[in-house]
Amino acid sequence: MSPSDFNIDEDVLKKVIERHQRRAKYVFETDNEDIVETYLSSLTNIYDPHSQYLSQKSYEDFFIAMNQQLFGIGAILTTEDGYCVIREIIKGGPADLSGAIQVNDRITGVAQGNQSFIDIIDMKLRDAVRLIRGKKGTVVRLEVIPAKASDSSVRKEIAIVRDEIKLTHQKANAKLIEQTLENGTNIKLGVIKLPSFYGDIGNKKRTLFGGPKRNTSTTSDVKVLLEKLKDKGMDGLVLDLRNNGGGLLDEAIRLAGLFVDKGPIVQVKDSKGRRKIFDDEISGSIYNGPLVVLTNKLSASASEIVAGALQNYKRAIVIGDSSTHGKGTVQTVTEVGRFITPLGATQVDVGAVKLTIQKFYLPNGHSTQKRGVIPDIKLPSANDYLEIGEGTLPHALPWDEIDPAKFGKINDDLDVVINSLTEKSQKRIEQNEQFLRLSEDIDELRERLEEKRISLNVEKRINEILEDQERRKEQDDIVETLASSSPDILTIEFDENLEITEKLETAATLEKKESNKDEKDEEELSTVRDYASDLHLKESLNILSDFILQSNGGSLVAKELADANS
């Protein structure tokens, strides 16, 4: 009896057999180092999902991650149901700059240059990663299942040139966007995008954060951007912490201090119950105007400290998903060889242990663990229906609280203002075509997640794919139309020499697209298109505009309103 008797495609059968053979091969090739790592990590994971034993190979991988040269393409990978999945895309890396890879894309094959693809389904993540890594300047081709594909049989081929991550793209950057209020007043709103909390962590890694010309850090860079925005007449600010997974604690404390006067920013408690309060030690603040903090489910750790502290102080309005990520724990990494190497001998390389040693608490005593930071104004988001929060991890430490630190609230009346802003935002969302389509997408996603069966009817699957493609084309057309009426956007960022650069981008650039489609024009178009498609940022700016109008904040608005009433 042969495959043809069952009407089975020979290539499909061959691929399935190869996967099973590879699984068996990996089981028999498992070495003692793998066994020890699995066993010890299983033990540590019982207590906390972030505690684990790192074998020497894994420890070397960890160092590569810390050096922000991740996997040769600038992406953090994980495994899920046998697939190698894109968990995070590093800002400014080859994957990010290609624009072809998205979070939750599943990689099914890897090819070096023009060579044939190697199927990596069910392959060990470490082995898959080593295939994706490579020398700078070489080409790796990936075969992926797009995250947004309604049919898992869809495949897309992506070619990426391996390179080091350009850290200038990971630095804070700013935009100044004009907005018109209900009364016809034009205002200027600033947006500071913060990808991570970085800083100078010593000579060994100084080149990672700016090199010898100038030590750079999150706080110093944001301070420069704030001064630039203020000089240009900024009337309100959005601090965008979406997808910011955290970083240096000291930088989170200093950054929050740019917006509040001297006082406690975060508290830390260890397993023995010892508490330590970290204060912003710089008196005064750099910016005192209207402030909104934009977050999502991927805002974690240091991002949650900043958002939570500014919320506690009633200094800012937090807007975003139903909560932030919820990672409120502190880890330390210690090499095991330190404890087993005889005195005076060369240290034995036997890996390391990463252990959770403390928990974070906000000034009001509430932990950010598991619950995260709950926004003042919630916006519809598909993230709320995906398993991407701390609470979805096995054995995640529970939420708790400790005694609050002593701090004063800056605006006790902010809750009343928030209620009014929420009502206005909800009315806008109910009438916004893009949000209505997002709501339909969320409903479809929920149905797909709840459905435990999949149709094997070819005609039905093809129709689903065609419907999905048509829907995406309609969405692209909407974005293109909105981009054609985009406001002027001034981008302020650091170049490779850490000098400030400015670039004004307008919807008028779209007029070039039919006559000149070179790479430069496409790059210029990206800002207005990104703005047109970014529902949450646009609504945050609308809320900020309402906030300014309602509180008479901002120099320009206050002046014009005063002139109108005189």
XYZ file of C-alpha atoms in Angstrom:
566
model
C 0.000 0.000 0.000
C 1.408 3.425 -0.986
C 0.540 7.073 -0.248
C -1.306 7.246 -3.578
C -3.838 4.713 -2.249
C -4.846 7.337 0.334
C -4.548 10.295 -2.057
C -1.675 11.754 0.035
C 0.723 14.229 -1.516
C 4.208 12.682 -1.628
C 5.946 15.936 -0.600
C 3.617 16.428 2.374
C 4.192 12.863 3.558
C 7.956 13.275 3.179
C 7.948 16.465 5.239
C 5.875 14.901 8.055
C 8.186 11.876 8.183
C 11.236 14.182 8.334
C 9.751 16.082 11.277
C 9.127 12.882 13.236
C 12.611 11.656 12.446
C 14.072 14.959 13.589
C 12.110 14.821 16.840
C 13.473 11.352 17.528
C 16.967 12.524 16.601
C 16.832 15.432 19.057
C 15.658 13.137 21.858
C 18.628 10.805 21.338
C 21.050 13.730 20.905
C 20.079 15.344 24.215
C 23.265 15.658 26.250
C 23.876 15.896 29.988
C 24.043 19.699 29.835
C 20.543 19.837 28.323
C 19.195 17.408 30.910
C 20.656 19.347 33.836
C 19.340 22.640 32.457
C 15.845 21.219 31.959
C 15.779 19.636 35.419
C 17.112 22.641 37.368
C 15.000 25.151 35.412
C 11.909 23.028 36.087
C 12.696 23.280 39.787
C 13.224 27.043 39.741
C 10.129 27.646 37.585
C 7.990 26.122 40.315
C 8.745 29.174 42.440
C 8.750 31.860 39.754
C 8.597 31.914 35.922
C 11.616 34.230 35.651
C 13.988 32.130 37.752
C 16.015 29.558 35.817
C 19.307 27.759 35.435
C 21.312 28.744 32.355
C 23.682 26.160 30.940
C 26.975 27.520 29.628
C 25.538 27.642 26.084
C 22.411 29.404 27.306
C 24.525 31.777 29.381
C 26.493 32.729 26.262
C 23.187 33.327 24.472
C 22.106 35.479 27.406
C 25.205 37.661 26.999
C 24.460 38.095 23.311
C 20.971 39.250 24.283
C 22.381 41.696 26.810
C 24.632 43.090 24.081
C 21.501 43.702 21.986
C 22.809 41.704 19.026
C 19.954 39.267 19.063
C 19.901 36.346 16.622
C 21.581 38.302 13.821
C 18.297 39.868 12.681
C 17.283 41.766 15.819
C 14.426 39.630 17.093
C 13.621 37.744 20.277
C 12.318 34.260 19.555
C 10.340 31.725 21.537
C 8.730 28.336 20.886
C 5.024 27.671 20.687
C 3.397 24.384 19.635
C 6.568 23.364 17.823
C 6.911 26.667 15.987
C 9.700 29.230 16.326
C 7.720 32.413 17.048
C 8.759 36.078 16.872
C 8.106 37.298 20.419
C 9.641 40.754 20.088
C 11.290 42.837 17.366
C 14.218 44.946 18.468
C 13.790 48.549 17.389
C 16.327 49.507 14.747
C 17.446 45.951 14.024
C 17.445 44.334 10.558
C 14.059 42.690 11.145
C 12.506 45.992 12.216
C 14.023 47.967 9.364
C 12.870 45.391 6.809
C 9.242 46.006 7.790
C 8.454 42.472 6.632
C 8.369 40.690 10.003
C 5.698 41.111 12.673
C 5.383 39.978 16.279
C 3.793 36.495 16.497
C 4.927 35.521 12.978
C 5.892 31.815 12.980
C 9.124 30.798 11.282
C 8.845 27.437 9.528
C 12.063 27.392 7.491
C 15.517 28.976 7.349
C 17.856 29.215 4.357
C 21.371 30.603 4.075
C 21.674 32.911 1.059
C 20.541 31.001 -2.036
C 20.640 27.587 -0.372
C 17.576 25.414 0.170
C 15.284 25.905 3.146
C 15.736 23.816 6.282
C 12.453 22.976 7.984
C 12.688 24.142 11.640
C 9.243 23.095 12.869
C 9.739 21.100 16.112
C 13.438 21.979 16.050
C 15.045 23.012 19.336
C 14.929 26.770 19.703
C 18.674 26.935 20.335
C 19.397 25.107 17.077
C 16.904 27.229 15.142
C 18.495 30.381 16.517
C 21.959 29.251 15.465
C 20.652 28.850 11.907
C 19.230 32.371 11.946
C 22.382 33.919 13.368
C 25.355 34.593 11.147
C 28.036 37.009 10.110
C 27.276 40.656 9.484
C 26.384 41.303 5.848
C 25.241 37.769 5.032
C 21.708 36.997 3.898
C 19.299 34.730 5.734
C 15.955 33.784 4.187
C 13.002 32.985 6.406
C 9.823 31.157 5.536
C 7.084 32.392 7.855
C 3.408 32.026 8.604
C 2.214 35.643 9.037
C 0.652 36.317 12.437
C -2.392 37.880 10.793
C -2.956 35.033 8.333
C -6.342 33.399 8.794
C -4.993 30.184 7.248
C -1.933 28.483 8.728
C -1.056 27.066 5.295
C -0.067 30.552 4.090
C 3.700 31.012 3.693
C 5.741 34.155 3.043
C 9.435 34.267 2.157
C 11.531 37.063 3.670
C 15.188 37.831 2.952
C 17.118 39.775 5.613
C 20.712 40.976 5.633
C 22.246 40.240 9.023
C 23.637 43.287 10.761
C 24.327 44.808 14.136
C 21.420 46.703 15.645
C 21.727 50.423 15.043
C 21.218 51.720 18.523
C 20.299 55.210 17.338
C 16.950 53.671 16.387
C 16.558 52.337 19.928
C 16.992 55.737 21.488
C 14.198 58.047 22.539
C 12.759 60.138 19.719
C 10.103 62.803 19.490
C 7.436 64.171 17.190
C 5.548 67.452 17.178
C 2.043 67.215 15.695
C -0.426 70.036 15.110
C -3.964 69.528 16.372
C -7.119 71.641 16.140
C -9.392 71.996 19.171
C -13.187 72.153 19.137
C -13.053 75.954 19.319
C -10.811 76.110 16.245
C -7.604 76.817 18.156
C -4.469 75.218 16.714
C -2.147 73.613 19.227
C 1.129 71.699 19.077
C 1.302 68.309 20.757
C 4.529 66.470 21.481
C 5.036 62.700 21.419
C 8.136 61.141 22.961
C 8.579 57.485 22.017
C 10.695 55.510 24.454
C 11.698 52.000 23.238
C 13.598 51.048 26.425
C 15.331 52.364 29.536
C 18.998 52.487 28.599
C 22.118 54.102 30.040
C 25.865 53.983 30.469
C 26.479 50.763 32.411
C 30.259 50.809 32.455
C 33.240 50.912 30.139
C 32.700 47.328 28.985
C 29.424 48.217 27.320
C 29.797 51.952 26.939
C 29.890 51.699 23.148
C 26.402 50.196 23.230
C 24.997 53.461 24.474
C 26.706 56.186 22.519
C 30.458 55.561 22.505
C 33.117 57.917 23.756
C 31.686 61.170 22.352
C 28.933 61.554 24.924
C 27.544 59.305 27.597
C 23.874 58.900 26.792
C 20.918 57.682 28.781
C 17.150 57.631 28.678
C 16.830 60.589 31.033
C 19.448 62.782 29.391
C 18.043 62.103 25.924
C 14.435 62.741 26.952
C 15.526 65.928 28.675
C 17.090 67.164 25.412
C 13.935 66.256 23.476
C 11.705 67.974 26.028
C 13.679 71.199 25.763
C 13.445 71.050 21.963
C 9.692 70.492 22.074
C 9.186 73.290 24.590
C 11.243 75.679 22.460
C 8.896 74.940 19.559
C 5.808 75.821 21.615
C 4.583 72.393 22.722
C 1.206 72.620 24.526
C 0.923 69.026 25.753
C 2.876 65.760 25.754
C 2.232 62.062 25.130
C 4.895 59.790 26.653
C 4.618 56.633 24.530
C 5.753 53.563 26.512
C 4.046 50.964 24.328
C 6.125 47.811 23.739
C 8.760 49.094 26.180
C 9.905 46.001 28.081
C 11.902 47.945 30.673
C 15.611 48.289 31.338
C 17.649 50.163 33.930
C 15.824 50.925 37.182
C 17.870 54.067 37.846
C 16.779 55.510 34.522
C 13.117 54.843 35.283
C 13.467 56.751 38.559
C 15.272 59.671 36.931
C 12.835 59.822 34.029
C 9.818 60.056 36.338
C 11.684 62.845 38.112
C 11.542 64.962 34.959
C 7.789 65.311 35.510
C 7.452 65.439 39.320
C 9.244 67.223 42.124
C 11.436 65.395 44.603
C 9.777 62.333 46.127
C 9.455 58.511 46.128
C 9.159 56.833 42.708
C 9.339 53.106 43.505
C 9.662 50.789 46.471
C 11.439 47.427 46.585
C 10.928 44.550 49.028
C 13.011 41.374 49.300
C 12.125 37.886 50.550
C 12.958 38.870 54.130
C 10.469 41.716 54.057
C 13.103 44.441 53.975
C 11.804 47.520 52.186
C 13.768 50.201 50.360
C 12.354 53.403 48.898
C 13.947 54.947 45.801
C 13.393 58.703 45.547
C 13.805 61.139 42.729
C 16.607 63.135 44.318
C 16.524 66.095 41.921
C 14.369 68.963 43.139
C 12.010 70.439 40.592
C 10.749 69.092 37.283
C 11.631 69.787 33.646
C 8.091 69.738 32.268
C 4.929 70.733 34.152
C 2.381 70.875 31.328
C -0.469 68.485 30.394
C 0.831 64.915 30.238
C -0.545 61.608 28.936
C 1.233 58.229 29.264
C 0.371 55.669 26.570
C 0.860 51.987 27.478
C -0.109 48.502 26.311
C 0.225 44.854 27.378
C 3.892 44.866 26.344
C 4.792 47.800 28.607
C 6.680 46.048 31.390
C 8.957 46.477 34.394
C 10.560 49.956 34.297
C 7.747 51.208 32.048
C 5.225 50.176 34.670
C 7.218 51.941 37.373
C 7.119 55.239 35.459
C 3.470 54.959 34.416
C 2.381 53.849 37.895
C 4.334 56.551 39.713
C 3.007 59.364 37.500
C -0.499 57.950 37.971
C -0.041 57.792 41.770
C 1.058 61.422 41.861
C -1.955 62.425 39.729
C 0.605 63.941 37.405
C -0.453 62.177 34.205
C -3.403 60.409 32.613
C -2.546 56.805 31.737
C -4.189 55.509 28.550
C -3.960 52.077 26.939
C -4.890 48.387 27.080
C -6.793 46.996 30.062
C -3.451 46.794 31.915
C 0.280 46.786 31.373
C 2.276 43.532 31.308
C 2.504 42.999 35.065
C 6.185 42.163 35.542
C 6.921 43.520 38.997
C 9.913 41.381 39.956
C 13.691 41.882 40.049
C 16.182 39.220 38.919
C 19.922 38.790 39.421
C 22.266 36.542 37.416
C 25.122 34.744 39.206
C 27.722 32.417 37.675
C 27.636 29.001 39.343
C 31.389 28.562 38.861
C 32.029 31.139 41.567
C 30.793 28.698 44.188
C 32.444 25.470 43.033
C 35.866 26.636 41.801
C 38.719 26.054 44.304
C 40.359 29.212 45.623
C 43.112 30.417 43.297
C 42.047 28.230 40.382
C 40.613 29.406 37.064
C 36.852 29.657 37.362
C 34.955 26.725 35.873
C 32.357 27.665 33.252
C 29.239 25.755 34.239
C 26.548 28.282 33.481
C 24.619 30.591 35.766
C 21.436 30.961 37.751
C 18.941 33.754 37.257
C 16.936 34.228 40.423
C 14.094 36.537 41.422
C 15.196 38.407 44.530
C 12.798 41.347 44.949
C 9.433 42.825 43.984
C 8.569 46.336 42.862
C 5.921 48.487 44.540
C 4.536 51.871 43.547
C 4.574 54.876 45.915
C 1.034 53.980 47.071
C 2.286 50.520 48.108
C 0.608 48.571 45.299
C 2.672 45.961 43.479
C 2.908 46.065 39.685
C 3.238 42.273 39.694
C 0.599 40.358 37.735
C -1.992 43.176 37.710
C 0.260 45.723 36.066
C -0.867 49.336 35.889
C -4.569 49.823 35.184
C -5.109 52.769 32.805
C -7.281 55.737 33.660
C -8.820 55.519 30.179
C -9.012 52.154 28.428
C -8.934 51.853 24.636
C -10.155 48.804 22.638
C -7.268 46.438 21.897
C -6.801 42.916 20.569
C -3.957 42.510 23.080
C -6.521 42.078 25.841
C -7.570 38.747 24.322
C -4.085 37.337 23.787
C -2.064 35.436 26.373
C 0.784 37.932 26.686
C 0.589 39.206 30.272
C 2.531 38.124 33.349
C -0.638 36.555 34.732
C -0.644 33.978 31.902
C 2.731 32.557 33.016
C 2.710 29.430 35.229
C 3.553 30.096 38.887
C 3.612 33.878 38.489
C 4.078 35.525 41.866
C 0.869 37.026 43.287
C -0.090 40.673 43.549
C 0.222 42.207 46.985
C 0.761 45.549 48.652
C 2.899 47.149 51.331
C 2.676 50.370 53.319
C 2.586 53.444 51.102
C 5.467 55.879 50.998
C 4.930 59.528 51.850
C 4.157 61.575 48.744
C 1.839 64.381 47.736
C -0.649 64.311 44.861
C -0.133 67.030 42.283
C -3.718 67.293 41.010
C -6.435 65.976 43.328
C -9.149 66.996 40.836
C -7.743 64.857 38.029
C -10.266 62.028 38.580
C -13.167 64.367 37.777
C -11.400 65.483 34.614
C -10.716 61.860 33.619
C -14.414 60.966 33.862
C -15.281 63.756 31.434
C -12.454 62.847 29.057
C -13.520 59.185 29.101
C -17.065 60.064 28.009
C -15.812 62.177 25.118
C -13.351 59.487 24.060
C -16.030 56.811 24.091
C -18.275 58.873 21.827
C -15.449 59.388 19.349
C -14.582 55.683 19.327
C -18.208 54.716 18.675
C -18.241 56.930 15.572
C -14.731 56.178 14.285
C -14.626 53.871 11.254
C -11.187 52.495 12.127
C -12.218 51.656 15.683
C -15.412 50.035 14.402
C -13.320 47.820 12.119
C -10.988 47.084 15.039
C -13.994 46.012 17.094
C -15.017 43.619 14.299
C -11.466 42.251 14.153
C -11.483 41.716 17.916
C -14.784 39.829 17.727
C -13.379 37.651 14.943
C -10.221 37.012 16.971
C -12.262 35.988 20.018
C -14.306 33.570 17.916
C -11.138 32.109 16.417
C -9.563 31.639 19.848
C -12.710 29.999 21.227
C -13.100 27.712 18.200
C -11.299 24.439 18.854
C -11.905 22.968 15.395
C -10.642 23.876 11.943
C -12.320 23.130 8.643
C -10.606 20.740 6.216
C -12.828 21.904 3.369
C -10.431 23.383 0.793
C -13.021 25.677 -0.773
C -13.982 27.110 2.607
C -10.342 27.714 3.551
C -9.655 29.460 0.235
C -12.698 31.712 0.722
C -11.481 32.610 4.215
C -8.082 33.597 2.815
C -9.640 35.700 0.043
C -11.957 37.438 2.519
C -8.995 38.164 4.793
C -6.982 39.594 1.894
C -9.888 41.775 0.793
C -10.352 43.089 4.311
C -6.682 44.001 4.572
C -6.810 45.789 1.232
C -9.785 47.813 2.438
C -7.868 48.713 5.603
C -4.831 49.774 3.554
C -7.068 51.979 1.394
C -8.510 53.638 4.503
C -5.015 54.305 5.871
C -3.932 55.742 2.503
C -6.919 58.099 2.495
C -6.280 59.210 6.075
C -2.574 59.688 5.344
C -3.443 62.094 2.525
C -4.959 64.443 5.119
C -2.348 63.868 7.823
C -1.242 66.884 9.872
C 2.308 68.144 9.594
C 4.650 65.987 11.679
C 8.061 67.215 12.828
C 10.342 64.312 13.776
C 13.167 65.042 16.237
C 15.743 62.307 16.810
C 19.420 61.554 17.373
C 21.736 60.676 14.507
C 24.704 58.294 14.656
C 26.853 61.081 16.149
C 24.230 61.667 18.850
C 23.373 65.060 17.383
C 19.757 66.208 17.169
C 18.188 66.092 13.695
C 14.829 67.427 12.588
C 12.674 66.411 9.632
C 9.279 67.831 8.699
C 6.993 65.319 7.003
C 3.617 66.195 5.540
C 0.788 64.611 3.621
C 1.994 66.554 0.571
C 4.741 63.958 0.225
C 2.056 61.515 -0.914
C 1.742 63.429 -4.164
C 5.176 62.106 -5.140
C 4.294 58.451 -4.888
C 2.925 58.063 -8.415
C 5.755 59.925 -10.135
C 8.682 58.870 -7.961
C 8.778 55.722 -5.905
C 12.376 55.696 -4.782
C 13.372 54.458 -1.327
C 13.750 57.966 0.083
C 10.166 58.876 -0.748
C 8.884 55.640 0.717
C 10.808 56.361 3.927
C 9.338 59.866 4.102
C 5.866 58.437 3.618
C 6.276 56.019 6.514
C 5.666 58.630 9.229
C 2.352 59.904 7.879
C 1.210 56.345 7.140
C 2.235 55.149 10.595
C 0.335 58.051 12.125
C -2.741 57.351 9.973
C -2.826 53.704 11.059
C -2.002 54.274 14.747
C -5.478 54.396 16.297
C -4.317 54.489 19.896
C -1.836 57.309 19.417
C -4.376 59.422 17.507
C -7.018 58.913 20.192
C -4.457 59.689 22.916
C -3.740 62.980 21.150
C -7.484 63.672 20.985
C -7.784 63.009 24.720
C -4.780 65.231 25.389
C -6.398 67.990 23.303
C -9.587 67.708 25.356
C -7.486 67.736 28.521
C -5.743 70.953 27.444
C -9.035 72.619 26.502
C -10.752 71.534 29.716
C -7.915 72.583 32.016
C -6.896 75.679 30.017
C -3.410 74.207 30.019
C -0.687 74.954 27.504
C 0.748 78.406 26.796
C -0.903 78.913 23.411
C -4.375 77.724 24.462
C -4.346 79.671 27.703
C -3.327 82.843 25.866
C -5.915 82.515 23.089
C -8.696 81.631 25.518
C -7.749 84.634 27.655
C -7.748 86.879 24.572
C -11.156 85.539 23.555
C -12.621 86.323 26.984
C -11.125 89.834 27.223
